[in-house]
XYZ file of C-alpha atoms in Angstrom:
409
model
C 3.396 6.107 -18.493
C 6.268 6.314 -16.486
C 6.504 5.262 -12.411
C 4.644 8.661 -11.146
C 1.484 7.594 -9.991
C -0.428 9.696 -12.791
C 2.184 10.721 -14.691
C 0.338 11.085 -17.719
C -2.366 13.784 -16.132
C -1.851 16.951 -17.644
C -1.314 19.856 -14.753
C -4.286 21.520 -13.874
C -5.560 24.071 -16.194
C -3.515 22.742 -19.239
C -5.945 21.734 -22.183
C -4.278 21.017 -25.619
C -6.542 23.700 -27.486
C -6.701 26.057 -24.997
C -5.850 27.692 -21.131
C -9.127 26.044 -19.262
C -9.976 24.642 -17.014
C -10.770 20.664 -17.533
C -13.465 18.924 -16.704
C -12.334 17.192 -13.472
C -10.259 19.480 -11.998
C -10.265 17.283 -8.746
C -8.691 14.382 -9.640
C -5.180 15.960 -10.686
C -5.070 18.590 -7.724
C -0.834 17.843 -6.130
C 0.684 15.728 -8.438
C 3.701 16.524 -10.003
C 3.344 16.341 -14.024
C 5.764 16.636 -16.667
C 5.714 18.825 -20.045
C 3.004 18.828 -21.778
C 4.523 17.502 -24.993
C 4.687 14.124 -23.072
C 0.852 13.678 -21.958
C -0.173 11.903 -25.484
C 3.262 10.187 -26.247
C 3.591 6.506 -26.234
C 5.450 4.809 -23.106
C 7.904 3.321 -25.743
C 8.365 5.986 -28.234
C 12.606 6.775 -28.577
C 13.836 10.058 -26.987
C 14.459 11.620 -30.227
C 11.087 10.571 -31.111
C 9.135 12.545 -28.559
C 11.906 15.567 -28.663
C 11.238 16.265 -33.037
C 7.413 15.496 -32.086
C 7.310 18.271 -29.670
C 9.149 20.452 -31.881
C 7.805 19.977 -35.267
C 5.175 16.924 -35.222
C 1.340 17.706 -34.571
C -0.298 15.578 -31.833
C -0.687 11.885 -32.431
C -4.575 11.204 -33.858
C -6.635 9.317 -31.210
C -6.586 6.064 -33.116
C -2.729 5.852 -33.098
C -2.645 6.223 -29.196
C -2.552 3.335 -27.078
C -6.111 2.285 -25.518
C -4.944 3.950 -22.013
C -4.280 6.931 -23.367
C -6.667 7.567 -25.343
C -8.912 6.263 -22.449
C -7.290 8.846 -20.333
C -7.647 11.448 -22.715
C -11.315 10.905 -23.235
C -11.673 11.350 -19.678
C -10.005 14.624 -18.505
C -10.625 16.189 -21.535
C -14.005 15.799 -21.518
C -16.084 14.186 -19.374
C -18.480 16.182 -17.617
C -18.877 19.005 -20.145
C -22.134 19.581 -21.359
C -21.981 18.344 -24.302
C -20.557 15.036 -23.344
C -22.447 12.014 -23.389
C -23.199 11.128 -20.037
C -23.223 7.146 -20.496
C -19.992 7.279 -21.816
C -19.075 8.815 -18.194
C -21.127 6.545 -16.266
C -18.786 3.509 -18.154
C -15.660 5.717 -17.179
C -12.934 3.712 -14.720
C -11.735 7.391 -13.704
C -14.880 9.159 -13.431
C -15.776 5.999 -10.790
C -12.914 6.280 -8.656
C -13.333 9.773 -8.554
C -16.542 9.665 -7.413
C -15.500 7.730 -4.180
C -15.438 10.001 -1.173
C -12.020 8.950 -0.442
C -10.606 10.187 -3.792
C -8.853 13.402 -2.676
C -6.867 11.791 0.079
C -6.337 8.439 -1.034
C -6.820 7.973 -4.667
C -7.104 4.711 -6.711
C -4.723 4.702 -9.597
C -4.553 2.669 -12.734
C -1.054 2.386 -14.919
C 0.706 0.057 -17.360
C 3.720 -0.134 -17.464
C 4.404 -3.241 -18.984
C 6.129 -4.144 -22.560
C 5.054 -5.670 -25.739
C 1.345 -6.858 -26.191
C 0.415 -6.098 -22.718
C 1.017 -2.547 -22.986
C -1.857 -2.217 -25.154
C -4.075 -3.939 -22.218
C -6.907 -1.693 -20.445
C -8.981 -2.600 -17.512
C -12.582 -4.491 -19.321
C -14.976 -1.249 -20.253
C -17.459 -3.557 -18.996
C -16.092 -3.793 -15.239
C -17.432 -1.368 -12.674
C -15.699 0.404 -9.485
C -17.733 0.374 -6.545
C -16.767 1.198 -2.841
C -19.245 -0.910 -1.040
C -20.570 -4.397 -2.051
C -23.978 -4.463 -3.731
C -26.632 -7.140 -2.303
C -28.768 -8.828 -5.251
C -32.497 -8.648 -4.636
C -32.644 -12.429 -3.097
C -30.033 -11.491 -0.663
C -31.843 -10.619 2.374
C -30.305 -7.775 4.688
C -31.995 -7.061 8.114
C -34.339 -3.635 8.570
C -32.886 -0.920 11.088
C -35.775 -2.283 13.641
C -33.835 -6.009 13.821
C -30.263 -4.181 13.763
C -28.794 -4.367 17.469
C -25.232 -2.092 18.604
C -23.416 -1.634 22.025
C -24.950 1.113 24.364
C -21.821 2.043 25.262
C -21.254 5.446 27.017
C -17.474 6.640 25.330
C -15.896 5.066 22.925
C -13.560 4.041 26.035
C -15.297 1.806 27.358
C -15.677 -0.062 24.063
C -13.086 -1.715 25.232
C -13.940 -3.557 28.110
C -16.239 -6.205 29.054
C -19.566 -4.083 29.097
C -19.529 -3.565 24.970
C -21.878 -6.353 23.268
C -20.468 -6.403 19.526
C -17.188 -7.974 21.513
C -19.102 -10.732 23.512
C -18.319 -13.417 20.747
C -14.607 -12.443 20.407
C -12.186 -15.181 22.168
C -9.895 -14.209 25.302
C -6.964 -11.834 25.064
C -3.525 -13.730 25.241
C -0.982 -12.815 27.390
C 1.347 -11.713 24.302
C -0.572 -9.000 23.202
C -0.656 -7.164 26.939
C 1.818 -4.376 25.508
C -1.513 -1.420 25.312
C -2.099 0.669 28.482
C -3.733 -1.577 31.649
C -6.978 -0.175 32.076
C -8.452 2.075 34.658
C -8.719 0.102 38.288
C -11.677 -1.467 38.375
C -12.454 -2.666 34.882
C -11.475 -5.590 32.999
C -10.292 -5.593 29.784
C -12.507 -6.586 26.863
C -11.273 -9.137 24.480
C -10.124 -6.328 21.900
C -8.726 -7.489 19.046
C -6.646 -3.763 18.377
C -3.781 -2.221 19.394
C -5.479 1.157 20.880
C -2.536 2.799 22.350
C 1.042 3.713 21.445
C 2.839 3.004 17.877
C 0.806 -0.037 17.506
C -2.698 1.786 17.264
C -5.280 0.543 14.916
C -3.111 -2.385 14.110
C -4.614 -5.901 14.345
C -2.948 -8.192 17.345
C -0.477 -10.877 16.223
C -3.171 -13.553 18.196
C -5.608 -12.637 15.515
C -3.392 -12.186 12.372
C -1.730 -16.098 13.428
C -5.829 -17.397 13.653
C -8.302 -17.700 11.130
C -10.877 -15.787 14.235
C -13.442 -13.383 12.563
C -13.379 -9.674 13.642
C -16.329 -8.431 15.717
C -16.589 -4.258 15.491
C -18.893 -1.768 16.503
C -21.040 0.035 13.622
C -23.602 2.760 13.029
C -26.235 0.845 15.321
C -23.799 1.481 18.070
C -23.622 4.593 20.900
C -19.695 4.942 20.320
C -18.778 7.564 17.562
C -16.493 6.803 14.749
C -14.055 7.251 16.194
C -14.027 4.299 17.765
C -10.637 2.343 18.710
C -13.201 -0.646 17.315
C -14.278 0.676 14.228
C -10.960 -0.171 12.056
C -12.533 -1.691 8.791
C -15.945 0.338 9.590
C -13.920 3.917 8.963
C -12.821 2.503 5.569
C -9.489 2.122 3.696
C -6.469 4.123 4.723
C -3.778 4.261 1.945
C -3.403 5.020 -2.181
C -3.754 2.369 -4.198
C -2.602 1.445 -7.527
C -3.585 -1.042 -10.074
C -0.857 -1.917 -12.682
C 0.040 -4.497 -15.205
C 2.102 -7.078 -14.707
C 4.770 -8.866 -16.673
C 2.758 -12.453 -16.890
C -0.019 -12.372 -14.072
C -2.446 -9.292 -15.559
C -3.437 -6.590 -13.573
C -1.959 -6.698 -10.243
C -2.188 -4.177 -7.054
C 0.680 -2.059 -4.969
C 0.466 0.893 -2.841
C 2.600 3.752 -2.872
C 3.168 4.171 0.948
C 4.393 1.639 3.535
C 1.780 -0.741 5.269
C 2.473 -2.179 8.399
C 1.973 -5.689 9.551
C -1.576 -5.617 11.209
C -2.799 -2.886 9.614
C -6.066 -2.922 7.662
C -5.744 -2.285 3.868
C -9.254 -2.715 2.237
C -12.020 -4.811 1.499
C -12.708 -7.528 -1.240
C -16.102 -6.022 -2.523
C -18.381 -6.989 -5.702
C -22.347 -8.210 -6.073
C -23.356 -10.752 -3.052
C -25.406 -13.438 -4.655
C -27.047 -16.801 -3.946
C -24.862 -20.185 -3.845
C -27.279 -21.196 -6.788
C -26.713 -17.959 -9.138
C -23.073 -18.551 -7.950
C -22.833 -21.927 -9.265
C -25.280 -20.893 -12.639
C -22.609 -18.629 -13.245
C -19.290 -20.970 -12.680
C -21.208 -22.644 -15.128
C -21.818 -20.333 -17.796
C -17.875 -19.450 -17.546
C -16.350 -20.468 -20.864
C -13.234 -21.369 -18.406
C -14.810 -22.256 -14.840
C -11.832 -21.898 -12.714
C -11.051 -18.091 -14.000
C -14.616 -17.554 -12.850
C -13.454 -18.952 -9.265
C -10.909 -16.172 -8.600
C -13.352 -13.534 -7.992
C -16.008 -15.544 -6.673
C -15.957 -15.871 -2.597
C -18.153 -18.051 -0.320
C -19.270 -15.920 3.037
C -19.431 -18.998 4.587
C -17.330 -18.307 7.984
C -20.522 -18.634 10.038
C -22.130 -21.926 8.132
C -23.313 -24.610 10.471
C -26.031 -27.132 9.590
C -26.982 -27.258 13.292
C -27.183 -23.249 13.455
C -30.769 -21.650 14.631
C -30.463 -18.879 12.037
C -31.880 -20.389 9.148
C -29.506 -18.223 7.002
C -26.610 -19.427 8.558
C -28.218 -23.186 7.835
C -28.411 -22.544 4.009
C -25.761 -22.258 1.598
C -23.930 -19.119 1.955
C -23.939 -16.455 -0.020
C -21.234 -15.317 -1.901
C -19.315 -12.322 -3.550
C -18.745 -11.958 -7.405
C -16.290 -9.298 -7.842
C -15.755 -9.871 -11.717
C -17.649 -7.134 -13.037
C -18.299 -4.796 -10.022
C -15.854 -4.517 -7.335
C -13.071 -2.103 -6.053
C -9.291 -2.189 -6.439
C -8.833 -5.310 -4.437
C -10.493 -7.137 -7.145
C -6.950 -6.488 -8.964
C -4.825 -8.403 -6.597
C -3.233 -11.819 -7.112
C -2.313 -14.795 -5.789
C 0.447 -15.622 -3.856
C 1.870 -18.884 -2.170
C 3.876 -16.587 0.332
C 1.744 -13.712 0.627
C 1.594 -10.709 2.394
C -2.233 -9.578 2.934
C -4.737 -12.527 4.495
C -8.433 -12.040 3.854
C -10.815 -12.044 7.840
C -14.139 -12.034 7.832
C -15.537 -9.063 9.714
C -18.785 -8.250 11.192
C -20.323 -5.287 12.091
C -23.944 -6.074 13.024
C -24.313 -9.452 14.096
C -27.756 -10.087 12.881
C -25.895 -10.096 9.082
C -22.986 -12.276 9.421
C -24.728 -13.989 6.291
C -23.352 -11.224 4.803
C -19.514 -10.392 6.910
C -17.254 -8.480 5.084
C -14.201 -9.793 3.502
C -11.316 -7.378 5.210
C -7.575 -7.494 4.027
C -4.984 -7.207 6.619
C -1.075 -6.698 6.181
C -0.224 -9.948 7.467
C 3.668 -8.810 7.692
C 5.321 -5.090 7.102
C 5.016 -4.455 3.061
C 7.712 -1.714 1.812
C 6.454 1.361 -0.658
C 5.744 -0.458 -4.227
C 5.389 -4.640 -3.166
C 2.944 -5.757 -4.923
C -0.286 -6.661 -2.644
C -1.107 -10.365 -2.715
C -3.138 -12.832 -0.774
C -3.531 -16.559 -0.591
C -6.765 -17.210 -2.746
C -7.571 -21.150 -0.924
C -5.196 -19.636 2.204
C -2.955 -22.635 1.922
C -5.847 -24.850 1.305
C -4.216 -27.143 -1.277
C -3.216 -30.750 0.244
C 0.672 -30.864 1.097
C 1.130 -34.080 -1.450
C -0.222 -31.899 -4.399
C 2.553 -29.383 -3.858
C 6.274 -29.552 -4.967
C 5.181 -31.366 -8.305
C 4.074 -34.364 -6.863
C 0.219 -33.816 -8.432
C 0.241 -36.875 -9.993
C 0.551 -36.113 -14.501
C -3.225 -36.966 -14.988
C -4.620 -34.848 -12.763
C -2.089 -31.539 -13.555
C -3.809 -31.027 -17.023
C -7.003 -30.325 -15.017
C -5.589 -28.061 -12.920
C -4.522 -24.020 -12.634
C -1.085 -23.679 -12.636
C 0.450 -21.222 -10.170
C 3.136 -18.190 -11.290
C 3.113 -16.553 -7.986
C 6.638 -17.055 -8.494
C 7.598 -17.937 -4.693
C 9.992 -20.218 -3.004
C 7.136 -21.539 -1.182
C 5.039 -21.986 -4.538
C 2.621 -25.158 -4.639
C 2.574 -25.404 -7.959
C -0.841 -24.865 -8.275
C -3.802 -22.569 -7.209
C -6.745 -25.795 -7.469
């Protein structure tokens, strides 16, 4: 494959054996693709290789292609003919993402570019795209009749001090006073957006620099969607792409600038108990792989709380075999997205999303990363000083960083 987001997608129409349409027309729609003698040649084949096959050499056979191309091939060749199995679709990474009502805008792309032994590397047939997280039948979620919103009149007045879903949010500081004053006679609501000017939609510095949960409105609410409060509730808002990396797996960029505040996606996957949490940390032939997709919803845990939800153990989100793109991203020491816990009705913060936020500006192509224990390891464990008996138990960091600790945990 070569840098174009779906470079290897054959133009629409194009079909090896004959002028017709393929079966997901959709997903290739605007993007530029090169001869057709290229869409089954290998990413390393020589020049002269791929110019004497177009010329004289049939087609590669399917079990001489790499496994993403001949994953690729399976799927916009023929999925969703009728005579195609439909399980085999079901299992499909592409036919998932394109299922996702944000395909046609913002589409989720897989590549691998990488050299050697990790070219032949292809997402696990067994993991799942999703774009919302799945509750497991123990998680409890509250009924429409417990669910409570703002009664708002205009999405306007969402922010000021009359809208409920803000009443928990802390006080505005004075270095984030650059929106519009509002109208004489009404006070400001602790808003934790930018609702006016360049700066729209992006999160304030106050909250980026805190570890403060974000309070929004949601569908129980009088305000429409469009909303200057409903930033994470409206969904992600740029292309992604998952790729291969040279040492670190599958890693994430996006194609398009991101600025610094500005909401990229959600970490999604199955929301479990802290006990079928820990059974499965156990069952993980290597426990602390298991850890990187497994996160604790436990902003809200207090012993002393009166929800007896928020008393327990909190849940927590498994994004190994069911998640979206996010699930892709690594670790970084220095990075540039931080995970907040978000909450749209506040009768589930058992169950708050986990929202990624630019934390600085991130140019075109930068690979997305986040802190995974968001600086969490102790200051004399970093720098090698982890003392030698104690390293061999421990998950050694590549993140590659000047500020590198050396380890994740």
């Amino acid at each position: 494959m070569s840098s174009n987001l779906l470079d290897t997608i054959p133009p629409e129409g194009y079909s090896p054996h004959q002028q017709s349409k393929p079966a997901c027309p959709t997903l290739y729609r605007s993007i530029p693709i090169p001869a057709p003698s290229r869409v089954f040649s290998s990413q390393h084949a020589s020049h002269d290789r791929i110019s004497s096959r177009a010329s004289s050499t049939p087609v590669e056979q399917p079990h001489q292609l790499p496994k993403m191309e001949e994953a690729m091939k399976q799927h916009f060749f023929y999925h969703g003919k009728p005579d195609t199995d439909p399980s085999e679709a079901e299992k499909c990474h592409w036919c998932q993402i394109r299922s996702f009502k944000t395909h046609k805008k913002l589409p989720i792309t897989i590549v691998n570019e990488a050299k050697g032994d990790e070219r032949k590397e292809v997402l696990n047939p067994d993991f799942k795209f999703i774009d919302h997280s799945i509750p497991s039948d123990n998680v409890p979620i509250a009924g429409a009749s417990f669910r409570t919103g703002c009664n708002c009149a205009d999405d306007e007045q969402c922010m000021y001090s009359t809208c409920e879903c803000l009443d928990e949010m802390a006080p505005d500081s004075d270095e984030d006073m650059s929106d519009a004053p509002p109208a004489r006679g009404r006070r400001m609501q602790k808003f934790q957006y930018h609702h006016s000017g360049t700066k729209a939609g992006l999160l304030k510095s106050r909250i980026l620099d805190s570890r403060e949960p974000i309070y929004e409105c949601h569908d129980g609410c009088s305000c429409s969607k469009n909303c200057p409060n409903r930033v994470v509730e409206r969904g992600r808002t740029v292309p992604l792409q998952i790729f291969r990396t040279k040492n670190r797996g599958w890693g994430v960029k996006c194609p398009v600038d991101i600025k610094k505040g500005q909401f990229v996606d959600k970490y999604l996957g199955e929301i479990i108990t802290s006990e079928e949490a820990n059974r499965r940390r156990a069952e993980s032939t290597v426990s602390d792989k298991k850890d990187v997709y497994l996160f604790a919803l436990d902003k809200f845990s207090d012993p002393d709380s009166p929800d007896p939800l928020l008393r327990a153990p909190p849940f927590e989100v498994d994004g190994e075999w069911m998640s979206g793109p996010t699930r892709f991203i690594n670790h970084s020491c220095d990075p540039n997205m931080r995970i907040f816990a978000r909450v749209g009705d506040a009768v589930d913060k058992h169950v708050h999303d986990l929202a990624l936020f630019a934390i600085r500006d991130i140019p075109a192509g930068e690979e997305l990363t986040f802190d995974y224990v968001d600086g969490g390891l102790a200051e004399e464990d970093a720098g090698g000083l982890v003392p030698d008996d104690k390293k061999k138990d421990m998950t050694k960091c590549l993140c590659g960083t000047k500020k590198c600790r050396g380890f994740l945990w």
